[in-house]
Amino acid sequence: MSIQDLLEEANPRPPLTGFDADLEAAMNREMETIDVEVVFGKSIALMTLTEINGGEWSHIACWLPRPGNTQDAKLGCNTDEVLARYPVDRIVINGEHPTPDQWEQVLKVMTAADREDVVAALWWIHVGAPEEEKAALIALSERKKRRG
């Protein structure tokens, strides 16, 4: 049993309710992953990207879009900066976490199409999917209100 488990057993806290329970559930939820196939020379590699929290994403995606860059314009941020700054411990390529130096090299050899696919996947798990989930929750809440 870990020290934390022993301390929690010795000093049980009352069960959380309401917003506190929702906040703890959000903090402890499993982060989403998404797979992208990328080309390296004549080989296809599977890149698995794991979501980071919203604050980290906002910090990474805060770089302004470059004028004239269509990918930046679509996603509202400098996509090269997003790729360069994404934490390597949240990236797996063919079952291995790249080192920061390896990730830098990967970014240099990755095709433009694959770069777009990777950034789009990152945008989806951090912005697109949560927006869809929020819209569904709002719609459900509205239906419940109409029912009384």
PDB file of C-alpha atoms in Angstrom:
ATOM      1  CA  MET A   1       0.000   0.000   0.000  1.00  0.00           C
ATOM      2  CA  SER A   2       1.392   3.415  -0.930  1.00  0.00           C
ATOM      3  CA  ILE A   3       1.979   6.155   1.623  1.00  0.00           C
ATOM      4  CA  GLN A   4      -0.839   8.174   0.045  1.00  0.00           C
ATOM      5  CA  ASP A   5      -3.218   5.205   0.394  1.00  0.00           C
ATOM      6  CA  LEU A   6      -2.209   4.785   4.047  1.00  0.00           C
ATOM      7  CA  LEU A   7      -2.798   8.480   4.749  1.00  0.00           C
ATOM      8  CA  GLU A   8      -6.188   8.417   3.025  1.00  0.00           C
ATOM      9  CA  GLU A   9      -7.182   5.335   4.993  1.00  0.00           C
ATOM     10  CA  ALA A  10      -6.093   6.973   8.269  1.00  0.00           C
ATOM     11  CA  ASN A  11      -7.830  10.282   7.476  1.00  0.00           C
ATOM     12  CA  PRO A  12     -10.867   9.521   5.335  1.00  0.00           C
ATOM     13  CA  ARG A  13     -12.481  12.593   3.852  1.00  0.00           C
ATOM     14  CA  PRO A  14     -16.203  12.959   3.362  1.00  0.00           C
ATOM     15  CA  PRO A  15     -17.460  12.097  -0.111  1.00  0.00           C
ATOM     16  CA  LEU A  16     -17.455  14.991  -2.541  1.00  0.00           C
ATOM     17  CA  THR A  17     -20.744  16.291  -3.886  1.00  0.00           C
ATOM     18  CA  GLY A  18     -21.915  18.779  -6.491  1.00  0.00           C
ATOM     19  CA  PHE A  19     -19.303  20.910  -8.196  1.00  0.00           C
ATOM     20  CA  ASP A  20     -16.446  19.491  -6.083  1.00  0.00           C
ATOM     21  CA  ALA A  21     -17.288  15.973  -7.279  1.00  0.00           C
ATOM     22  CA  ASP A  22     -17.544  17.150 -10.902  1.00  0.00           C
ATOM     23  CA  LEU A  23     -14.218  18.972 -10.639  1.00  0.00           C
ATOM     24  CA  GLU A  24     -12.441  15.950  -9.175  1.00  0.00           C
ATOM     25  CA  ALA A  25     -13.894  13.692 -11.872  1.00  0.00           C
ATOM     26  CA  ALA A  26     -12.675  16.095 -14.559  1.00  0.00           C
ATOM     27  CA  MET A  27      -9.205  16.268 -13.011  1.00  0.00           C
ATOM     28  CA  ASN A  28      -8.941  12.481 -12.772  1.00  0.00           C
ATOM     29  CA  ARG A  29     -10.414  11.536 -16.133  1.00  0.00           C
ATOM     30  CA  GLU A  30      -8.387   9.495 -18.566  1.00  0.00           C
ATOM     31  CA  MET A  31      -6.934  11.628 -21.347  1.00  0.00           C
ATOM     32  CA  GLU A  32      -8.027  10.851 -24.898  1.00  0.00           C
ATOM     33  CA  THR A  33      -5.659   9.414 -27.477  1.00  0.00           C
ATOM     34  CA  ILE A  34      -5.751   9.513 -31.254  1.00  0.00           C
ATOM     35  CA  ASP A  35      -3.750   7.567 -33.807  1.00  0.00           C
ATOM     36  CA  VAL A  36      -2.283   9.009 -37.002  1.00  0.00           C
ATOM     37  CA  GLU A  37      -0.412   7.076 -39.658  1.00  0.00           C
ATOM     38  CA  VAL A  38       2.650   8.948 -40.919  1.00  0.00           C
ATOM     39  CA  VAL A  39       5.157   8.192 -43.660  1.00  0.00           C
ATOM     40  CA  PHE A  40       8.901   7.962 -43.032  1.00  0.00           C
ATOM     41  CA  GLY A  41      10.674   7.279 -46.321  1.00  0.00           C
ATOM     42  CA  LYS A  42       9.090   4.041 -47.543  1.00  0.00           C
ATOM     43  CA  SER A  43       7.643   3.059 -44.152  1.00  0.00           C
ATOM     44  CA  ILE A  44       4.360   3.842 -42.442  1.00  0.00           C
ATOM     45  CA  ALA A  45       4.521   4.520 -38.711  1.00  0.00           C
ATOM     46  CA  LEU A  46       1.706   4.708 -36.196  1.00  0.00           C
ATOM     47  CA  MET A  47       1.843   7.884 -34.126  1.00  0.00           C
ATOM     48  CA  THR A  48      -0.324   7.881 -30.997  1.00  0.00           C
ATOM     49  CA  LEU A  49      -0.994  11.298 -29.499  1.00  0.00           C
ATOM     50  CA  THR A  50      -2.322  11.705 -25.968  1.00  0.00           C
ATOM     51  CA  GLU A  51      -4.337  14.715 -24.926  1.00  0.00           C
ATOM     52  CA  ILE A  52      -2.921  17.300 -22.511  1.00  0.00           C
ATOM     53  CA  ASN A  53      -5.014  19.439 -20.172  1.00  0.00           C
ATOM     54  CA  GLY A  54      -6.736  22.568 -21.431  1.00  0.00           C
ATOM     55  CA  GLY A  55      -4.302  24.962 -19.779  1.00  0.00           C
ATOM     56  CA  GLU A  56      -1.307  23.261 -21.377  1.00  0.00           C
ATOM     57  CA  TRP A  57      -3.063  23.199 -24.767  1.00  0.00           C
ATOM     58  CA  SER A  58      -3.894  26.898 -24.528  1.00  0.00           C
ATOM     59  CA  HIS A  59      -0.254  27.670 -23.807  1.00  0.00           C
ATOM     60  CA  ILE A  60       0.955  25.607 -26.778  1.00  0.00           C
ATOM     61  CA  ALA A  61      -1.717  26.901 -29.170  1.00  0.00           C
ATOM     62  CA  CYS A  62      -1.345  30.589 -28.221  1.00  0.00           C
ATOM     63  CA  TRP A  63       1.071  31.399 -31.047  1.00  0.00           C
ATOM     64  CA  LEU A  64      -0.638  33.559 -33.658  1.00  0.00           C
ATOM     65  CA  PRO A  65      -1.348  32.118 -37.098  1.00  0.00           C
ATOM     66  CA  ARG A  66       1.200  33.059 -39.748  1.00  0.00           C
ATOM     67  CA  PRO A  67      -0.178  35.361 -42.454  1.00  0.00           C
ATOM     68  CA  GLY A  68      -0.986  33.402 -45.599  1.00  0.00           C
ATOM     69  CA  ASN A  69      -0.691  29.947 -43.977  1.00  0.00           C
ATOM     70  CA  THR A  70      -3.961  28.134 -44.678  1.00  0.00           C
ATOM     71  CA  GLN A  71      -3.459  25.442 -42.014  1.00  0.00           C
ATOM     72  CA  ASP A  72      -2.756  28.110 -39.387  1.00  0.00           C
ATOM     73  CA  ALA A  73      -5.816  30.059 -40.520  1.00  0.00           C
ATOM     74  CA  LYS A  74      -8.072  26.974 -40.279  1.00  0.00           C
ATOM     75  CA  LEU A  75      -6.954  26.126 -36.740  1.00  0.00           C
ATOM     76  CA  GLY A  76      -6.340  29.630 -35.425  1.00  0.00           C
ATOM     77  CA  CYS A  77      -2.753  29.113 -34.284  1.00  0.00           C
ATOM     78  CA  ASN A  78       0.809  28.632 -35.546  1.00  0.00           C
ATOM     79  CA  THR A  79       0.735  24.926 -36.324  1.00  0.00           C
ATOM     80  CA  ASP A  80       4.527  24.596 -36.493  1.00  0.00           C
ATOM     81  CA  GLU A  81       4.753  25.920 -32.933  1.00  0.00           C
ATOM     82  CA  VAL A  82       2.070  23.467 -31.799  1.00  0.00           C
ATOM     83  CA  LEU A  83       4.083  20.567 -33.223  1.00  0.00           C
ATOM     84  CA  ALA A  84       7.402  21.817 -31.878  1.00  0.00           C
ATOM     85  CA  ARG A  85       6.059  22.457 -28.373  1.00  0.00           C
ATOM     86  CA  TYR A  86       3.845  19.403 -27.913  1.00  0.00           C
ATOM     87  CA  PRO A  87       5.208  17.361 -24.976  1.00  0.00           C
ATOM     88  CA  VAL A  88       7.129  14.327 -26.243  1.00  0.00           C
ATOM     89  CA  ASP A  89       5.930  12.249 -23.291  1.00  0.00           C
ATOM     90  CA  ARG A  90       2.465  12.462 -24.905  1.00  0.00           C
ATOM     91  CA  ILE A  91       3.714  11.157 -28.277  1.00  0.00           C
ATOM     92  CA  VAL A  92       4.367   7.518 -29.151  1.00  0.00           C
ATOM     93  CA  ILE A  93       5.731   6.425 -32.528  1.00  0.00           C
ATOM     94  CA  ASN A  94       5.549   2.700 -33.232  1.00  0.00           C
ATOM     95  CA  GLY A  95       5.418   2.016 -29.494  1.00  0.00           C
ATOM     96  CA  GLU A  96       8.277   4.340 -28.465  1.00  0.00           C
ATOM     97  CA  HIS A  97       8.323   7.796 -26.931  1.00  0.00           C
ATOM     98  CA  PRO A  98      10.675   9.973 -28.968  1.00  0.00           C
ATOM     99  CA  THR A  99      13.330  11.980 -27.163  1.00  0.00           C
ATOM    100  CA  PRO A 100      13.160  15.761 -27.675  1.00  0.00           C
ATOM    101  CA  ASP A 101      16.028  15.450 -30.197  1.00  0.00           C
ATOM    102  CA  GLN A 102      14.268  12.636 -32.046  1.00  0.00           C
ATOM    103  CA  TRP A 103      11.012  14.630 -32.161  1.00  0.00           C
ATOM    104  CA  GLU A 104      12.896  17.576 -33.651  1.00  0.00           C
ATOM    105  CA  GLN A 105      14.285  15.242 -36.326  1.00  0.00           C
ATOM    106  CA  VAL A 106      10.839  13.711 -36.939  1.00  0.00           C
ATOM    107  CA  LEU A 107       9.426  17.181 -37.547  1.00  0.00           C
ATOM    108  CA  LYS A 108      12.159  17.885 -40.099  1.00  0.00           C
ATOM    109  CA  VAL A 109      11.436  14.744 -42.164  1.00  0.00           C
ATOM    110  CA  MET A 110       7.657  14.559 -41.780  1.00  0.00           C
ATOM    111  CA  THR A 111       5.784  15.348 -44.999  1.00  0.00           C
ATOM    112  CA  ALA A 112       3.634  18.463 -45.197  1.00  0.00           C
ATOM    113  CA  ALA A 113       0.524  16.287 -45.503  1.00  0.00           C
ATOM    114  CA  ASP A 114       1.453  14.297 -42.395  1.00  0.00           C
ATOM    115  CA  ARG A 115       2.199  17.492 -40.459  1.00  0.00           C
ATOM    116  CA  GLU A 116      -1.309  18.706 -41.323  1.00  0.00           C
ATOM    117  CA  ASP A 117      -2.802  15.356 -40.262  1.00  0.00           C
ATOM    118  CA  VAL A 118      -0.970  15.388 -36.918  1.00  0.00           C
ATOM    119  CA  VAL A 119      -1.961  18.984 -36.131  1.00  0.00           C
ATOM    120  CA  ALA A 120      -5.562  18.293 -37.160  1.00  0.00           C
ATOM    121  CA  ALA A 121      -5.622  15.249 -34.844  1.00  0.00           C
ATOM    122  CA  LEU A 122      -4.243  17.345 -31.970  1.00  0.00           C
ATOM    123  CA  TRP A 123      -6.827  20.062 -32.648  1.00  0.00           C
ATOM    124  CA  TRP A 124      -9.588  17.438 -32.716  1.00  0.00           C
ATOM    125  CA  ILE A 125      -8.807  15.900 -29.313  1.00  0.00           C
ATOM    126  CA  HIS A 126      -8.291  19.314 -27.673  1.00  0.00           C
ATOM    127  CA  VAL A 127     -10.953  21.471 -29.352  1.00  0.00           C
ATOM    128  CA  GLY A 128     -13.214  19.657 -31.815  1.00  0.00           C
ATOM    129  CA  ALA A 129     -14.288  16.673 -29.707  1.00  0.00           C
ATOM    130  CA  PRO A 130     -14.784  18.727 -26.508  1.00  0.00           C
ATOM    131  CA  GLU A 131     -16.906  21.249 -28.457  1.00  0.00           C
ATOM    132  CA  GLU A 132     -19.063  18.409 -29.800  1.00  0.00           C
ATOM    133  CA  GLU A 133     -19.420  16.930 -26.315  1.00  0.00           C
ATOM    134  CA  LYS A 134     -20.377  20.322 -24.882  1.00  0.00           C
ATOM    135  CA  ALA A 135     -22.988  20.877 -27.595  1.00  0.00           C
ATOM    136  CA  ALA A 136     -24.491  17.454 -26.884  1.00  0.00           C
ATOM    137  CA  LEU A 137     -24.636  18.183 -23.137  1.00  0.00           C
ATOM    138  CA  ILE A 138     -26.301  21.548 -23.773  1.00  0.00           C
ATOM    139  CA  ALA A 139     -28.859  19.929 -26.084  1.00  0.00           C
ATOM    140  CA  LEU A 140     -29.588  17.243 -23.470  1.00  0.00           C
ATOM    141  CA  SER A 141     -29.991  19.898 -20.783  1.00  0.00           C
ATOM    142  CA  GLU A 142     -32.388  21.868 -23.000  1.00  0.00           C
ATOM    143  CA  ARG A 143     -34.487  18.743 -23.668  1.00  0.00           C
ATOM    144  CA  LYS A 144     -34.688  18.052 -19.925  1.00  0.00           C
ATOM    145  CA  LYS A 145     -35.798  21.641 -19.264  1.00  0.00           C
ATOM    146  CA  ARG A 146     -38.569  21.398 -21.881  1.00  0.00           C
ATOM    147  CA  ARG A 147     -39.838  18.165 -20.323  1.00  0.00           C
ATOM    148  CA  GLY A 148     -40.205  19.886 -17.034  1.00  0.00           C
TER     149      GLY A 148
END
